[in-house]
């Protein structure tokens, strides 16, 4: 009888061996398809249906049972879609990331996405954000009044059967740096969440969120503020009360920030944004620094997406006075509708180098920025 007992265990043993071999092969397959220079942790039973257009999280993690899906409504292989996960991004268990045509889902460095979150479509989450479990956000929609007599699924299919319908379908979601979204948050398509915002548990975010506010309720309402976000006309990186106005793309994790401050500023990623007081000015004064060992670097500076200067930084040239003509200033003011309504109350200075996200290096930094 004991022999039969052990024989009954054999199928279970083979099942365990098969599962181990399958998972090992799957992990090897994923690693071999993705960039060889990328090292990241991947859990069991993860689904990645298309390696083209997917950038994994260098030094990060994709947890058990998560799904990374690049799919489409149309029978067109050129879908203009991507999923990008930045350095040290943590994707926990049973998370779904899905894009369709004309969708780009971006999760920047050091952001964590906890269990059972669903991020669908064109969603951008900037650096150093925290997403609690069970969050849902989608840049798409269902259609019920195109032909109210018909099934919703039929209306969806009809509208999304054309390129025009697919393009109109997308209203991107943008979440700025240092945001914390609580358990069960819902984010409506087209919503902008400003830097440093906190969204309470089970909040329905149906409208844009100002920077550094705390939101609760359905629809979301401001219940308090982390700080009063009032950009001055001059910011200096050595003044910690100015750090919020180094709005996006600056290395503000404590260990890296301290190294930048040793040189009097904050290191800059390949793209960055500074907010200053919205008032007329004729000159932008900049004090920058180069990372030791860098001989020169090209940086473009724009005001509200209007190019105002192309700089060549060298160790001997780090201070600049950039004159802004009335024509460029007026053009920049006319460009403000390109930004979320909440940001139109400020001057927005963008800094960009020629490196892409995959080659992002902290080659230079900003010490001081002033308009006069």
CSV table of C-alpha atoms in Angstrom, one decimal:
chain,number,residue,atom,x,y,z
A,1,UNK,CA,0.0,0.0,0.0
A,2,UNK,CA,2.9,2.3,0.8
A,3,UNK,CA,4.2,1.8,-2.8
A,4,UNK,CA,0.9,2.9,-4.2
A,5,UNK,CA,1.0,5.9,-1.9
A,6,UNK,CA,4.4,7.0,-3.3
A,7,UNK,CA,3.3,6.3,-6.9
A,8,UNK,CA,0.4,8.7,-6.4
A,9,UNK,CA,3.0,11.4,-5.6
A,10,UNK,CA,4.9,10.9,-8.9
A,11,UNK,CA,2.4,12.9,-11.1
A,12,UNK,CA,2.5,15.8,-8.6
A,13,UNK,CA,6.4,15.7,-8.7
A,14,UNK,CA,6.4,15.8,-12.5
A,15,UNK,CA,4.0,18.7,-12.4
A,16,UNK,CA,6.3,20.6,-10.1
A,17,UNK,CA,9.3,19.9,-12.3
A,18,UNK,CA,7.4,21.0,-15.4
A,19,UNK,CA,6.3,24.2,-13.8
A,20,UNK,CA,9.9,25.0,-12.6
A,21,UNK,CA,11.3,24.3,-16.1
A,22,UNK,CA,8.5,26.4,-17.8
A,23,UNK,CA,9.1,29.4,-15.5
A,24,UNK,CA,12.9,29.1,-15.9
A,25,UNK,CA,12.5,29.0,-19.7
A,26,UNK,CA,10.0,31.9,-19.7
A,27,UNK,CA,12.3,34.1,-17.6
A,28,UNK,CA,15.2,33.2,-19.9
A,29,UNK,CA,13.1,34.0,-23.0
A,30,UNK,CA,12.1,37.4,-21.6
A,31,UNK,CA,15.7,38.3,-20.7
A,32,UNK,CA,17.0,37.2,-24.1
A,33,UNK,CA,14.4,39.2,-26.0
A,34,UNK,CA,15.0,42.4,-24.0
A,35,UNK,CA,18.1,44.5,-23.9
A,36,UNK,CA,21.0,42.5,-22.7
A,37,UNK,CA,22.3,45.5,-20.6
A,38,UNK,CA,19.0,45.6,-18.7
A,39,UNK,CA,18.9,43.7,-15.4
A,40,UNK,CA,15.6,43.4,-13.6
A,41,UNK,CA,13.7,41.0,-11.5
A,42,UNK,CA,10.6,39.2,-12.9
A,43,UNK,CA,8.1,37.1,-11.0
A,44,UNK,CA,6.2,34.0,-12.0
A,45,UNK,CA,3.4,33.8,-14.6
A,46,UNK,CA,4.1,37.2,-16.0
A,47,UNK,CA,2.7,37.9,-19.4
A,48,UNK,CA,4.5,40.1,-21.9
A,49,UNK,CA,2.7,39.7,-25.2
A,50,UNK,CA,5.0,41.8,-27.4
A,51,UNK,CA,8.6,42.7,-26.8
A,52,UNK,CA,8.7,45.3,-29.5
A,53,UNK,CA,8.0,48.7,-28.0
A,54,UNK,CA,8.5,47.6,-24.4
A,55,UNK,CA,11.4,48.9,-22.2
A,56,UNK,CA,11.9,47.0,-18.9
A,57,UNK,CA,12.8,48.6,-15.6
A,58,UNK,CA,16.6,48.6,-15.2
A,59,UNK,CA,17.3,47.5,-11.7
A,60,UNK,CA,13.6,47.2,-11.0
A,61,UNK,CA,11.0,44.5,-10.7
A,62,UNK,CA,7.9,43.1,-12.4
A,63,UNK,CA,5.9,41.1,-9.9
A,64,UNK,CA,4.0,37.8,-10.1
A,65,UNK,CA,1.0,37.5,-12.4
A,66,UNK,CA,1.4,40.9,-13.9
A,67,UNK,CA,0.5,41.6,-17.6
A,68,UNK,CA,2.3,43.9,-20.0
A,69,UNK,CA,0.1,44.1,-23.1
A,70,UNK,CA,0.6,45.9,-26.4
A,71,UNK,CA,-2.6,45.4,-28.4
A,72,UNK,CA,-4.8,47.1,-30.9
A,73,UNK,CA,-8.3,47.8,-32.3
A,74,UNK,CA,-7.2,47.9,-36.0
A,75,UNK,CA,-5.5,45.2,-38.1
A,76,UNK,CA,-2.4,47.4,-38.5
A,77,UNK,CA,1.0,46.3,-37.2
A,78,UNK,CA,2.2,49.9,-37.1
A,79,UNK,CA,0.4,50.9,-34.0
A,80,UNK,CA,2.6,53.8,-32.7
A,81,UNK,CA,2.6,52.4,-29.1
A,82,UNK,CA,5.1,51.8,-26.4
A,83,UNK,CA,5.4,50.9,-22.7
A,84,UNK,CA,8.5,52.4,-20.9
A,85,UNK,CA,9.5,51.5,-17.4
A,86,UNK,CA,12.3,53.7,-15.9
A,87,UNK,CA,15.2,52.8,-13.7
A,88,UNK,CA,14.3,51.1,-10.3
A,89,UNK,CA,10.6,51.0,-11.2
A,90,UNK,CA,8.7,48.5,-9.0
A,91,UNK,CA,5.6,46.7,-10.6
A,92,UNK,CA,4.1,44.6,-7.9
A,93,UNK,CA,1.7,41.6,-8.2
A,94,UNK,CA,-1.2,41.3,-10.6
A,95,UNK,CA,-0.6,44.7,-12.2
A,96,UNK,CA,-1.9,45.3,-15.7
A,97,UNK,CA,-0.2,47.8,-18.1
A,98,UNK,CA,-2.0,47.9,-21.5
A,99,UNK,CA,-1.7,50.1,-24.6
A,100,UNK,CA,-3.6,50.3,-27.9
A,101,UNK,CA,-3.0,52.4,-31.0
A,102,UNK,CA,-1.4,55.8,-30.4
A,103,UNK,CA,-0.8,55.0,-26.8
A,104,UNK,CA,2.4,55.6,-24.9
A,105,UNK,CA,2.5,54.4,-21.2
A,106,UNK,CA,5.5,55.9,-19.3
A,107,UNK,CA,6.5,55.2,-15.7
A,108,UNK,CA,9.6,57.1,-14.8
A,109,UNK,CA,12.4,56.3,-12.4
A,110,UNK,CA,11.9,55.2,-8.8
A,111,UNK,CA,8.1,55.0,-9.0
A,112,UNK,CA,6.3,52.0,-7.4
A,113,UNK,CA,3.0,50.5,-8.5
A,114,UNK,CA,1.4,48.2,-5.9
A,115,UNK,CA,-0.8,45.1,-6.3
A,116,UNK,CA,-3.8,45.0,-8.6
A,117,UNK,CA,-3.4,48.4,-10.3
A,118,UNK,CA,-4.6,48.8,-13.8
A,119,UNK,CA,-3.0,51.5,-16.0
A,120,UNK,CA,-4.5,51.5,-19.5
A,121,UNK,CA,-3.6,53.6,-22.5
A,122,UNK,CA,-1.6,56.9,-22.6
A,123,UNK,CA,-0.6,57.4,-19.0
A,124,UNK,CA,2.6,59.2,-17.9
A,125,UNK,CA,3.7,58.9,-14.3
A,126,UNK,CA,6.8,60.9,-13.5
A,127,UNK,CA,9.7,60.1,-11.1
A,128,UNK,CA,9.4,59.2,-7.4
A,129,UNK,CA,5.6,58.5,-7.3
A,130,UNK,CA,3.8,56.0,-5.1
A,131,UNK,CA,0.7,54.1,-6.2
A,132,UNK,CA,-1.2,52.1,-3.6
A,133,UNK,CA,-3.1,48.9,-4.5
A,134,UNK,CA,-6.2,48.7,-6.7
A,135,UNK,CA,-5.8,51.9,-8.6
A,136,UNK,CA,-7.5,52.3,-12.0
A,137,UNK,CA,-6.9,54.8,-14.7
A,138,UNK,CA,-7.5,54.8,-18.4
A,139,UNK,CA,-7.1,57.3,-21.2
A,140,UNK,CA,-9.9,55.6,-23.2
A,141,UNK,CA,-13.6,55.4,-23.0
A,142,UNK,CA,-16.8,53.5,-23.9
A,143,UNK,CA,-19.5,55.0,-26.2
A,144,UNK,CA,-23.1,54.9,-25.3
A,145,UNK,CA,-24.7,57.9,-27.2
A,146,UNK,CA,-23.3,57.5,-30.7
A,147,UNK,CA,-26.4,55.4,-31.4
A,148,UNK,CA,-28.3,55.0,-28.1
A,149,UNK,CA,-30.5,52.3,-29.6
A,150,UNK,CA,-27.5,50.0,-30.1
A,151,UNK,CA,-25.3,48.0,-27.8
A,152,UNK,CA,-22.5,49.9,-26.2
A,153,UNK,CA,-20.1,47.2,-27.4
A,154,UNK,CA,-21.3,47.7,-31.0
A,155,UNK,CA,-20.9,51.4,-30.7
A,156,UNK,CA,-17.3,51.0,-29.4
A,157,UNK,CA,-16.5,48.7,-32.3
A,158,UNK,CA,-17.9,51.0,-34.9
A,159,UNK,CA,-16.1,54.1,-33.6
A,160,UNK,CA,-12.8,52.3,-33.0
A,161,UNK,CA,-12.9,50.7,-36.5
A,162,UNK,CA,-11.4,53.8,-38.1
A,163,UNK,CA,-8.1,55.6,-37.6
A,164,UNK,CA,-9.9,58.9,-36.8
A,165,UNK,CA,-12.0,57.2,-34.1
A,166,UNK,CA,-8.9,55.7,-32.5
A,167,UNK,CA,-7.1,59.0,-32.5
A,168,UNK,CA,-10.1,60.8,-30.9
A,169,UNK,CA,-10.4,58.0,-28.4
A,170,UNK,CA,-7.2,59.0,-26.4
A,171,UNK,CA,-7.1,61.7,-23.7
A,172,UNK,CA,-3.8,61.2,-21.9
A,173,UNK,CA,-3.4,61.2,-18.1
A,174,UNK,CA,-0.3,62.9,-16.6
A,175,UNK,CA,0.9,62.5,-13.0
A,176,UNK,CA,3.8,64.7,-12.0
A,177,UNK,CA,6.7,63.8,-9.7
A,178,UNK,CA,6.4,63.0,-6.0
A,179,UNK,CA,2.7,62.1,-6.0
A,180,UNK,CA,1.1,59.6,-3.7
A,181,UNK,CA,-2.2,58.0,-4.9
A,182,UNK,CA,-4.1,56.1,-2.2
A,183,UNK,CA,-5.8,52.8,-2.1
A,184,UNK,CA,-8.6,52.4,-4.7
A,185,UNK,CA,-8.1,55.7,-6.5
A,186,UNK,CA,-9.9,56.2,-9.8
A,187,UNK,CA,-8.4,58.7,-12.3
A,188,UNK,CA,-10.5,59.9,-15.2
A,189,UNK,CA,-9.1,60.2,-18.7
A,190,UNK,CA,-7.5,63.5,-19.6
A,191,UNK,CA,-6.7,64.4,-15.9
A,192,UNK,CA,-3.5,66.2,-14.9
A,193,UNK,CA,-2.2,65.7,-11.3
A,194,UNK,CA,0.3,68.4,-10.3
A,195,UNK,CA,3.6,67.7,-8.6
A,196,UNK,CA,3.6,66.6,-4.9
A,197,UNK,CA,-0.1,66.0,-4.8
A,198,UNK,CA,-1.6,63.4,-2.4
A,199,UNK,CA,-4.8,61.6,-3.4
A,200,UNK,CA,-6.7,60.0,-0.5
A,201,UNK,CA,-8.0,56.4,-0.5
A,202,UNK,CA,-11.0,55.7,-2.8
A,203,UNK,CA,-11.0,59.2,-4.3
A,204,UNK,CA,-12.4,59.7,-7.8
A,205,UNK,CA,-10.1,62.1,-9.6
A,206,UNK,CA,-12.5,63.7,-12.1
A,207,UNK,CA,-10.7,67.1,-12.5
A,208,UNK,CA,-7.1,68.4,-12.5
A,209,UNK,CA,-5.2,68.6,-9.3
A,210,UNK,CA,-3.1,71.6,-8.3
A,211,UNK,CA,0.5,70.9,-7.1
A,212,UNK,CA,1.1,70.0,-3.5
A,213,UNK,CA,-2.6,69.7,-2.6
A,214,UNK,CA,-4.3,66.9,-0.7
A,215,UNK,CA,-7.4,65.6,-2.4
A,216,UNK,CA,-10.4,63.6,-1.1
A,217,UNK,CA,-13.9,62.6,-2.2
A,218,UNK,CA,-15.9,61.9,-5.3
A,219,UNK,CA,-15.4,64.2,-7.2
A,220,UNK,CA,-12.0,65.1,-5.8
A,221,UNK,CA,-11.8,68.3,-3.6
A,222,UNK,CA,-8.8,70.0,-2.0
A,223,UNK,CA,-8.9,69.5,1.7
A,224,UNK,CA,-5.4,70.8,2.6
A,225,UNK,CA,-2.0,71.7,1.2
A,226,UNK,CA,1.5,70.4,1.7
A,227,UNK,CA,2.7,73.9,0.9
A,228,UNK,CA,1.6,77.0,-0.9
A,229,UNK,CA,2.9,76.6,-4.5
A,230,UNK,CA,3.8,80.2,-5.5
A,231,UNK,CA,6.8,80.2,-7.8
A,232,UNK,CA,9.1,83.3,-7.3
A,233,UNK,CA,11.0,85.1,-10.1
A,234,UNK,CA,14.3,83.6,-8.9
A,235,UNK,CA,15.0,80.2,-7.5
A,236,UNK,CA,18.2,78.9,-6.0
A,237,UNK,CA,18.9,75.2,-5.5
A,238,UNK,CA,20.7,75.8,-2.2
A,239,UNK,CA,17.3,77.1,-0.8
A,240,UNK,CA,15.2,74.0,0.1
A,241,UNK,CA,12.0,76.1,0.0
A,242,UNK,CA,12.7,76.5,-3.8
A,243,UNK,CA,13.0,72.8,-4.5
A,244,UNK,CA,9.3,72.4,-5.5
A,245,UNK,CA,9.8,74.9,-8.3
A,246,UNK,CA,12.5,72.7,-9.9
A,247,UNK,CA,9.4,71.0,-11.1
A,248,UNK,CA,10.3,68.0,-13.1
A,249,UNK,CA,13.4,66.2,-14.2
A,250,UNK,CA,15.8,67.1,-11.4
A,251,UNK,CA,17.6,64.5,-9.3
A,252,UNK,CA,16.0,65.1,-5.9
A,253,UNK,CA,16.6,61.7,-4.2
A,254,UNK,CA,18.5,62.6,-1.1
A,255,UNK,CA,21.8,60.8,-2.0
A,256,UNK,CA,22.0,62.2,-5.5
A,257,UNK,CA,20.8,65.7,-4.5
A,258,UNK,CA,23.5,66.0,-1.9
A,259,UNK,CA,26.2,65.4,-4.5
A,260,UNK,CA,24.6,68.1,-6.7
A,261,UNK,CA,24.4,70.6,-3.9
A,262,UNK,CA,28.2,70.1,-3.3
A,263,UNK,CA,28.5,71.9,-6.6
A,264,UNK,CA,25.8,74.4,-5.7
A,265,UNK,CA,22.9,73.0,-7.7
A,266,UNK,CA,20.7,70.1,-8.7
A,267,UNK,CA,21.6,67.5,-11.3
A,268,UNK,CA,19.3,67.5,-14.4
A,269,UNK,CA,18.0,64.5,-16.4
A,270,UNK,CA,17.7,64.7,-20.2
A,271,UNK,CA,14.5,66.7,-19.9
A,272,UNK,CA,13.5,69.1,-17.1
A,273,UNK,CA,11.0,71.8,-16.3
A,274,UNK,CA,11.3,74.9,-14.0
A,275,UNK,CA,8.3,77.0,-12.9
A,276,UNK,CA,8.8,80.7,-12.2
A,277,UNK,CA,6.5,83.6,-11.5
A,278,UNK,CA,4.4,84.7,-14.6
A,279,UNK,CA,5.4,88.3,-15.2
A,280,UNK,CA,6.9,90.2,-18.1
A,281,UNK,CA,10.7,89.9,-18.4
A,282,UNK,CA,13.5,90.5,-21.0
A,283,UNK,CA,16.3,88.4,-19.7
A,284,UNK,CA,16.7,84.9,-18.2
A,285,UNK,CA,19.7,84.5,-16.0
A,286,UNK,CA,21.1,81.0,-15.5
A,287,UNK,CA,23.9,79.6,-13.4
A,288,UNK,CA,24.7,76.0,-14.3
A,289,UNK,CA,27.5,73.4,-13.6
A,290,UNK,CA,29.0,70.5,-15.4
A,291,UNK,CA,29.6,67.1,-13.8
A,292,UNK,CA,33.3,66.6,-13.3
A,293,UNK,CA,34.8,64.7,-16.3
A,294,UNK,CA,32.3,66.2,-18.8
A,295,UNK,CA,34.1,68.5,-21.2
A,296,UNK,CA,31.0,70.0,-22.9
A,297,UNK,CA,27.3,69.4,-23.4
A,298,UNK,CA,24.6,70.9,-25.6
A,299,UNK,CA,21.4,72.1,-23.8
A,300,UNK,CA,18.4,73.8,-25.4
A,301,UNK,CA,16.3,76.2,-23.3
A,302,UNK,CA,12.6,76.9,-24.1
A,303,UNK,CA,9.9,79.0,-22.6
A,304,UNK,CA,6.5,77.5,-23.0
A,305,UNK,CA,7.8,75.3,-25.9
A,306,UNK,CA,9.4,78.4,-27.7
A,307,UNK,CA,13.1,77.9,-28.2
A,308,UNK,CA,15.0,80.8,-26.6
A,309,UNK,CA,18.6,79.5,-26.6
A,310,UNK,CA,21.0,76.7,-27.5
A,311,UNK,CA,23.8,76.6,-25.0
A,312,UNK,CA,27.1,74.8,-25.1
A,313,UNK,CA,28.2,74.2,-21.5
A,314,UNK,CA,31.9,74.0,-20.8
A,315,UNK,CA,33.7,74.2,-17.4
A,316,UNK,CA,34.7,77.8,-18.3
A,317,UNK,CA,31.2,78.9,-19.4
A,318,UNK,CA,28.4,78.2,-16.8
A,319,UNK,CA,26.7,81.6,-16.4
A,320,UNK,CA,24.4,82.8,-19.1
A,321,UNK,CA,22.2,85.9,-19.7
A,322,UNK,CA,19.6,84.9,-22.3
A,323,UNK,CA,17.8,87.8,-23.9
A,324,UNK,CA,14.1,87.1,-24.8
A,325,UNK,CA,12.6,89.4,-27.5
A,326,UNK,CA,9.1,90.7,-27.3
A,327,UNK,CA,8.2,88.5,-30.3
A,328,UNK,CA,9.4,85.3,-28.6
A,329,UNK,CA,7.8,86.3,-25.3
A,330,UNK,CA,4.4,86.9,-26.9
A,331,UNK,CA,4.7,83.6,-28.9
A,332,UNK,CA,5.4,81.8,-25.6
A,333,UNK,CA,2.4,83.4,-23.9
A,334,UNK,CA,0.2,82.2,-26.8
A,335,UNK,CA,1.6,78.7,-26.3
A,336,UNK,CA,0.2,78.4,-22.8
A,337,UNK,CA,-3.0,76.6,-23.9
A,338,UNK,CA,-0.7,73.7,-24.9
A,339,UNK,CA,-0.3,73.0,-21.2
A,340,UNK,CA,-2.8,71.9,-18.5
A,341,UNK,CA,-4.8,74.8,-17.1
A,342,UNK,CA,-3.2,74.6,-13.7
A,343,UNK,CA,0.3,75.2,-15.2
A,344,UNK,CA,-0.8,78.3,-17.3
A,345,UNK,CA,-0.4,80.5,-14.2
A,346,UNK,CA,3.4,80.2,-14.4
A,347,UNK,CA,6.3,80.7,-16.7
A,348,UNK,CA,7.5,77.2,-17.8
A,349,UNK,CA,11.2,76.8,-18.7
A,350,UNK,CA,12.2,73.5,-20.3
A,351,UNK,CA,15.7,72.2,-20.5
A,352,UNK,CA,16.6,69.4,-22.9
A,353,UNK,CA,19.8,67.5,-24.0
A,354,UNK,CA,20.0,65.3,-27.1
A,355,UNK,CA,20.2,62.0,-25.1
A,356,UNK,CA,17.1,59.8,-24.9
A,357,UNK,CA,15.6,58.1,-21.9
A,358,UNK,CA,17.7,54.9,-22.3
A,359,UNK,CA,20.9,57.0,-22.2
A,360,UNK,CA,19.9,59.5,-19.6
A,361,UNK,CA,22.9,60.8,-17.8
A,362,UNK,CA,23.3,63.4,-15.0
A,363,UNK,CA,25.9,65.4,-17.0
A,364,UNK,CA,25.0,68.9,-15.7
A,365,UNK,CA,23.0,70.8,-13.2
A,366,UNK,CA,21.2,74.0,-12.5
A,367,UNK,CA,22.2,76.3,-9.6
A,368,UNK,CA,20.1,79.4,-10.1
A,369,UNK,CA,17.4,80.6,-12.4
A,370,UNK,CA,16.1,84.2,-12.5
A,371,UNK,CA,14.0,86.4,-14.8
A,372,UNK,CA,14.5,90.2,-14.9
